[in-house]
Coordinates of C-alpha atoms and ligand atoms in Angstrom, one line a residue:
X1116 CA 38.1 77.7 75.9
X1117 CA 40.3 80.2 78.1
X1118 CA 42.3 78.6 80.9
X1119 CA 40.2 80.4 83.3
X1120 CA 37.2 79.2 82.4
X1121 CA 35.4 75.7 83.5
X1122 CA 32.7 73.7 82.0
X1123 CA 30.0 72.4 83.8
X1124 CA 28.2 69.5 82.1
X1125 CA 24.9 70.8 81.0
X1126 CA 24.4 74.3 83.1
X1127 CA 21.0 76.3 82.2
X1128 CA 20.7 79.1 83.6
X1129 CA 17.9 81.9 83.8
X1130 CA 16.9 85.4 84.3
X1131 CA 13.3 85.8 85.1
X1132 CA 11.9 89.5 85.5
X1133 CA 8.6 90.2 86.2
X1134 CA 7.5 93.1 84.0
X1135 CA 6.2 95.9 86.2
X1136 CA 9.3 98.4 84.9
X1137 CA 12.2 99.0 82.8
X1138 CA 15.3 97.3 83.4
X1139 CA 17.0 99.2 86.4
X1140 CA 20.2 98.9 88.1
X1141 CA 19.1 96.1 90.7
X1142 CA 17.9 93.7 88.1
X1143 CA 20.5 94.5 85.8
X1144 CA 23.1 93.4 88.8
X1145 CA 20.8 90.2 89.0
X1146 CA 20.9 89.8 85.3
X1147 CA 24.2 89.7 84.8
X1148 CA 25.0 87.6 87.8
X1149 CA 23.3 84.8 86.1
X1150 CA 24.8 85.8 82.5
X1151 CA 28.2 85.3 84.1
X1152 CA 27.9 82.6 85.8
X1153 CA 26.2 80.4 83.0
X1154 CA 29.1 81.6 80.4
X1155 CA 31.5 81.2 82.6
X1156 CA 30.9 77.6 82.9
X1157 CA 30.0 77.3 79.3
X1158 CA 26.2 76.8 79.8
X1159 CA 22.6 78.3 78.4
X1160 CA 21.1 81.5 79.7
X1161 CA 17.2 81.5 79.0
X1162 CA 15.2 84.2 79.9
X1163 CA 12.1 83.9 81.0
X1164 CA 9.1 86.8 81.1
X1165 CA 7.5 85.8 84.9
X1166 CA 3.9 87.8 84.0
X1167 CA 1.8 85.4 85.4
X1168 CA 0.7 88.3 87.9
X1169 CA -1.5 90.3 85.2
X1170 CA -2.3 92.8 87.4
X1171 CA 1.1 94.0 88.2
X1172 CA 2.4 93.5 84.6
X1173 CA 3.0 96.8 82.7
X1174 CA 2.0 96.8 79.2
X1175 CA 5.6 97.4 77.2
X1176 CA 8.0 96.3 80.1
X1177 CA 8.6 92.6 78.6
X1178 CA 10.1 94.5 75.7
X1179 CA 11.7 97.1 76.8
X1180 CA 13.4 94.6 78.9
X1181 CA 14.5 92.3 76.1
X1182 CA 15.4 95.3 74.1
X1183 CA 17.8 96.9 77.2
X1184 CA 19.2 93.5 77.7
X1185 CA 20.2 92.8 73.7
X1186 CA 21.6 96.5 73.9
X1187 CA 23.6 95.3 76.9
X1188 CA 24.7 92.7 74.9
X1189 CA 23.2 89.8 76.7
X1190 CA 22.0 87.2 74.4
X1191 CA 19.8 84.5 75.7
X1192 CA 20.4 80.8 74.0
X1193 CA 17.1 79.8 73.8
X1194 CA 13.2 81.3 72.7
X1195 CA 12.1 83.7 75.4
X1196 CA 9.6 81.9 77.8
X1197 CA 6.1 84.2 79.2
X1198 CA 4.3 82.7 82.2
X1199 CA 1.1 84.2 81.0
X1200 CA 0.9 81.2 78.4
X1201 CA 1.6 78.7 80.8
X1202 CA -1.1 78.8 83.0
X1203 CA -2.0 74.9 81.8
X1204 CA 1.5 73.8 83.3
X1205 CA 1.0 75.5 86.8
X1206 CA -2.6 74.2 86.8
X1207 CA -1.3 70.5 86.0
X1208 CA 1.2 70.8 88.8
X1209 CA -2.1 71.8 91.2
X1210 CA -4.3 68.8 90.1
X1211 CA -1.1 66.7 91.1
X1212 CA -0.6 68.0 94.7
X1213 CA -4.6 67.6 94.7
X1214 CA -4.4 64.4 93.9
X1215 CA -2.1 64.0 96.7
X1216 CA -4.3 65.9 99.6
X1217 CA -2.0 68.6 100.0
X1218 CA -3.9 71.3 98.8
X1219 CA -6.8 73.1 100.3
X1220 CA -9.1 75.9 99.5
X1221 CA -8.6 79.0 101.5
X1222 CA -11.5 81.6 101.9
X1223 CA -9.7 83.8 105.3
X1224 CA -9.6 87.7 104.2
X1225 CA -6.3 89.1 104.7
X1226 CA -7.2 91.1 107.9
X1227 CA -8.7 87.9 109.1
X1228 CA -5.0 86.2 109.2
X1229 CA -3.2 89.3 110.2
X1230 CA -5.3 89.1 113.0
X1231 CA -5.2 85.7 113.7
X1232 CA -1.7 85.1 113.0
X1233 CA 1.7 85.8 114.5
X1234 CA 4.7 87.3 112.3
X1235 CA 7.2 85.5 110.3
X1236 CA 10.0 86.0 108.2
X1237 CA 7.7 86.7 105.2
X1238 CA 4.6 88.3 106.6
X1239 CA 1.6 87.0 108.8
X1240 CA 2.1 82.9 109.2
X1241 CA -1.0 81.6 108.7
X1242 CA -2.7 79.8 111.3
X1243 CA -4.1 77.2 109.6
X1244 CA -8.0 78.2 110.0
X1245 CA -9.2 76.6 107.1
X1246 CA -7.0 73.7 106.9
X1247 CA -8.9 72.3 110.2
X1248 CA -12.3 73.6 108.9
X1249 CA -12.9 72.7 105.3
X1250 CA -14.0 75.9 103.0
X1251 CA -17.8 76.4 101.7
X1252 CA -17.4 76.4 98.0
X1253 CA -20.1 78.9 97.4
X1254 CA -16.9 81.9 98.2
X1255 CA -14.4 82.2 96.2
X1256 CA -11.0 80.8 97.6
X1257 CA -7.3 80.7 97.3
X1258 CA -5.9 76.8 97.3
X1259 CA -3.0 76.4 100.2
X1260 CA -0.8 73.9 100.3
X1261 CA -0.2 72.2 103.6
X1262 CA 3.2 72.6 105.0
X1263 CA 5.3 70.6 108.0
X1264 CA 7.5 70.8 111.1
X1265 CA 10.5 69.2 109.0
X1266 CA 14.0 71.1 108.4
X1267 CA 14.0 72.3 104.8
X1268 CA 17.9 73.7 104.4
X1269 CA 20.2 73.8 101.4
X1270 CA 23.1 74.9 101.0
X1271 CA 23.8 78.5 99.1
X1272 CA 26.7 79.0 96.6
X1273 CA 27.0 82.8 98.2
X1274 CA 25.1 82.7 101.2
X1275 CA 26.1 79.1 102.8
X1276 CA 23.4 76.7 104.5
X1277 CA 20.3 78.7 104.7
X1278 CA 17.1 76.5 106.8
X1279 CA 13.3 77.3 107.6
X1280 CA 10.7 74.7 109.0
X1281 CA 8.0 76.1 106.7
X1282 CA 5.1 75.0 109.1
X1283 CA 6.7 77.7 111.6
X1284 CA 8.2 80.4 109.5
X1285 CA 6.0 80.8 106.6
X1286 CA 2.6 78.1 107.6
X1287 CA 0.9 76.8 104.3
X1288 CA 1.3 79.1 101.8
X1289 CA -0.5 80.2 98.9
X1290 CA -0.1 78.7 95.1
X1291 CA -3.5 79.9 93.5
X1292 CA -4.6 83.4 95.0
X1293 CA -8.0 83.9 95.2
X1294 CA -8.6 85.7 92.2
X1295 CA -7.4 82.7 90.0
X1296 CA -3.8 84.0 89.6
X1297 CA -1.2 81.2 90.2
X1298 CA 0.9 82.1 92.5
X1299 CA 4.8 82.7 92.0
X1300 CA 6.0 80.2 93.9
X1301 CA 4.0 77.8 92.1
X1302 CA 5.1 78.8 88.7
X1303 CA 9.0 79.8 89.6
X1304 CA 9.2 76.0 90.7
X1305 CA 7.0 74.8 87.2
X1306 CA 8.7 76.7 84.8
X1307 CA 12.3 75.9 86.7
X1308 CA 11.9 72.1 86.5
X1309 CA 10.3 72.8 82.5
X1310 CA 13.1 74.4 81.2
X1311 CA 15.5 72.1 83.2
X1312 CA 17.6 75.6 85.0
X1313 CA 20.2 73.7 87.3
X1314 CA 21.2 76.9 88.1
X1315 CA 19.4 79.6 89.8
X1316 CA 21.3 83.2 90.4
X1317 CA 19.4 85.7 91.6
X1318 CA 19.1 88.3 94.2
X1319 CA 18.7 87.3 98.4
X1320 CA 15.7 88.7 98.6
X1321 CA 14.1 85.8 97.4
X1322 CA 16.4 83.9 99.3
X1323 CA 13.4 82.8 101.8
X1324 CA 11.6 82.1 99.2
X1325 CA 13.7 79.4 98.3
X1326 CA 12.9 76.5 101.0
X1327 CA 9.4 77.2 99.7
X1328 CA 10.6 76.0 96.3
X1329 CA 12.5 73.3 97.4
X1330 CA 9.6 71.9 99.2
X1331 CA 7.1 72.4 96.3
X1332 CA 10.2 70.5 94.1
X1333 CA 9.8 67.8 96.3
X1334 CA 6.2 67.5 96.4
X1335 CA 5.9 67.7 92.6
X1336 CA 9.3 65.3 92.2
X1337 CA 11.3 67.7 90.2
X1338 CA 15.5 67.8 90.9
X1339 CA 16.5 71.1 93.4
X1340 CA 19.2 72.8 91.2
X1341 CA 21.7 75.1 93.2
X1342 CA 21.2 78.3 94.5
X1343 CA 23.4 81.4 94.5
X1344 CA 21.8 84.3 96.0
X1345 CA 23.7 87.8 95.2
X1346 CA 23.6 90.8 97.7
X1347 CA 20.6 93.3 96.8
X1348 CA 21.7 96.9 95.9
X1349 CA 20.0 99.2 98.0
X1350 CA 19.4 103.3 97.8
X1351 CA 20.6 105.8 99.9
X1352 CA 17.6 105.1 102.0
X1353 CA 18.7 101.4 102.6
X1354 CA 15.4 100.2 100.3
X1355 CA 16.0 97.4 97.6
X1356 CA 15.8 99.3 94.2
X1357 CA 12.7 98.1 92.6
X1358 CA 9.8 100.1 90.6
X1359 CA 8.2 101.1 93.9
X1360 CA 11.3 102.6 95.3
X1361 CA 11.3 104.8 91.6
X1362 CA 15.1 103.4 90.7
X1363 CA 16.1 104.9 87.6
X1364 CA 15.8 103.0 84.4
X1365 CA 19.1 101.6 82.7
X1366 CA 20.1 104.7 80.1
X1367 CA 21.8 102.7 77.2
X1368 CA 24.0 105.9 76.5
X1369 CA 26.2 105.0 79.7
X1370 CA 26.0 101.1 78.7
X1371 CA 29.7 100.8 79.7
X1372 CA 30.2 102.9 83.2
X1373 CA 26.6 100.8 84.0
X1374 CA 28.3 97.5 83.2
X1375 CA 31.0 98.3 85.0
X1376 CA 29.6 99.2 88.2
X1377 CA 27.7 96.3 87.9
X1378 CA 30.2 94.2 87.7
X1379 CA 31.8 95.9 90.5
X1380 CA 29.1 95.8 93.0
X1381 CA 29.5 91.6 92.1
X1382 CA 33.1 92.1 94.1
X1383 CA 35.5 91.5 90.4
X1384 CA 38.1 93.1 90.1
X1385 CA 38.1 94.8 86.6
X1386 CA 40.8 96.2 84.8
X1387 CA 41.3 100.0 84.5
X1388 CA 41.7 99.5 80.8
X1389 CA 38.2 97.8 80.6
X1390 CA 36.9 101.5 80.3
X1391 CA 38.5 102.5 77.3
X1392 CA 37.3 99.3 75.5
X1393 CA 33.6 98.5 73.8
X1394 CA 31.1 96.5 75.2
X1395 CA 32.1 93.3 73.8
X1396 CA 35.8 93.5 75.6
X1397 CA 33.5 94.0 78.9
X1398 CA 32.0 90.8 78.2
X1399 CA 35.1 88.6 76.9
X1400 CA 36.7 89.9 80.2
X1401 CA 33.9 89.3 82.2
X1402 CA 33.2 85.9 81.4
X1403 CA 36.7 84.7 81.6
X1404 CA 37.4 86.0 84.7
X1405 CA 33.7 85.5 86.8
X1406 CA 34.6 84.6 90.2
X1407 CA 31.8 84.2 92.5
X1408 CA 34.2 84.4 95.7
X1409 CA 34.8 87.6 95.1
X1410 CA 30.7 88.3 95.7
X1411 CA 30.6 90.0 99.0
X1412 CA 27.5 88.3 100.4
Ligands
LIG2278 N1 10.3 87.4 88.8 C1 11.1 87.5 90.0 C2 11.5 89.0 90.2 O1 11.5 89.7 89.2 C3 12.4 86.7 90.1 C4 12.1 85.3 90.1 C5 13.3 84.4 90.3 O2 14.4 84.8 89.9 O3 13.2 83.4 90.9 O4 11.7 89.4 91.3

């Protein structure tokens, strides 16, 4: 081990794309954010396919994924994980909240919250409509789970002490949609506490997302691991690069120059001489010298 480098006592770690696109140059930041900071402390990286959402999954993305991020030369320690063949865990996890009234079936139409609701953080907070009034079974429903007033706040390895009372910022939230997909909240928190990640590095826009985990953690008695939440890169146009903002798949003939901006939008100083090296000096370098307060975030 280099003299840099630290060891945390049994760190897994994770990268968990959903499949609607090729690797671009957001989720390869995100990706290697976690890569780093699980070999830096001498832990597993698992990654994990999160197409539970069937709908929005592109046929081929999973794969062309994997393939970018072996190419890359990101290895994951452990058998690749898919959602899609999980759906038994998630729906275990939703007979045990059952079984502790904390779930209810929701039949409200979207237009019905938005225009019943007031706006949160994370869209319309819903009012609670059929929380008071139990659901006819005949329609079909999504299942809610009932929130409270209480602080939910955890502190954030980038980002610092983050809070939300979910009643108020979010309401009761969905974990089974109405057309029988679990929801990915639900399944984030499942597969997390499954594959034991005490580690979770990932972009801040699921950063309100998180107390929504914690809670569910707590509910379903599962350990919070820590958090770091890296800073989202962004187009010209200020909008998070994603498959709906048409961000540019990775091109594996720049692997290099791509790593290294990477690396660089992650605040680390790299060497000039990194760019006359190969791929595998990128990653000795990187490993070694990952610090996360350079991360402007
Ligand atoms: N599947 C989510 C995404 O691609 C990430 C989930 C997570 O890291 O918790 O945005």
């Amino acid at each position: 081990m280099n003299k840099n480098q630290t060891v945390k006592l049994d760190y897994r770690g994770r990268f968990a794309p959903s499949p609607t696109g090729p690797l671009h140059f957001g989720s390869l930041v995100a990706a290697m954010g976690s890569y780093l900071d699980a070999k830096h402390y001498q832990g597993k990286w698992l990654v994990r396919i999160e197409d539970v959402d069937a709908p929005r999954t592109v046929s081929g993305a999973a794969d062309a994924i994997l393939h970018t991020l072996e190419a890359l030369g990101m290895e994951w320690d452990e058998a690749v994980v898919y959602q899609s063949r999980r759906t038994h865990l998630y729906q275990r996890a939703l007979a045990d909240l059952a079984g502790q009234d904390l779930i209810y079936p929701c039949i409200c139409s979207r237009k019905e919250i938005a225009d019943s609701s007031i706006f949160g953080i994370n869209g319309p907070i819903y009012p609670g409509t059929c929380r008071q009034i139990p659901a006819s079974p005949e329609k079909a429903y999504a299942l809610r789970v009932k929130t409270h007033d209480g602080i939910i706040q955890f502190h954030d390895r980038c980002q610092g002490i983050y809070r939300q009372v979910l009643m108020r910022d979010i309401g009761d939230f969905v974990l089974r949609r109405v057309d029988g997909v679990y929801a990915y909240q639900l399944a984030v928190v499942v597969d997390d506490a499954e594959q034991r990640i005490t580690d979770i590095v990932r972009g801040s826009d699921l950063l309100d997302s998180t107390p929504r985990q914690i809670y569910l953690q707590q509910l379903l008695r599962y350990a919070t691991p820590q958090y770091l939440h890296l800073p989202v890169v962004t187009n010209a146009a200020g909008e998070k690069l994603s498959k709906q903002t048409r961000a540019a798949p990775i091109d594996l003939k720049t692997a290099l120059p791509l790593l290294i901006d990477a690396i660089r939008f992650l605040g680390q100083k790299t060497p000039d001489e990194i760019q006359d090296g190969d791929i595998a000096a990128f990653w000795r370098w990187a490993i070694q010298n990952w610090r996360t307060d350079l991360i402007s975030c």
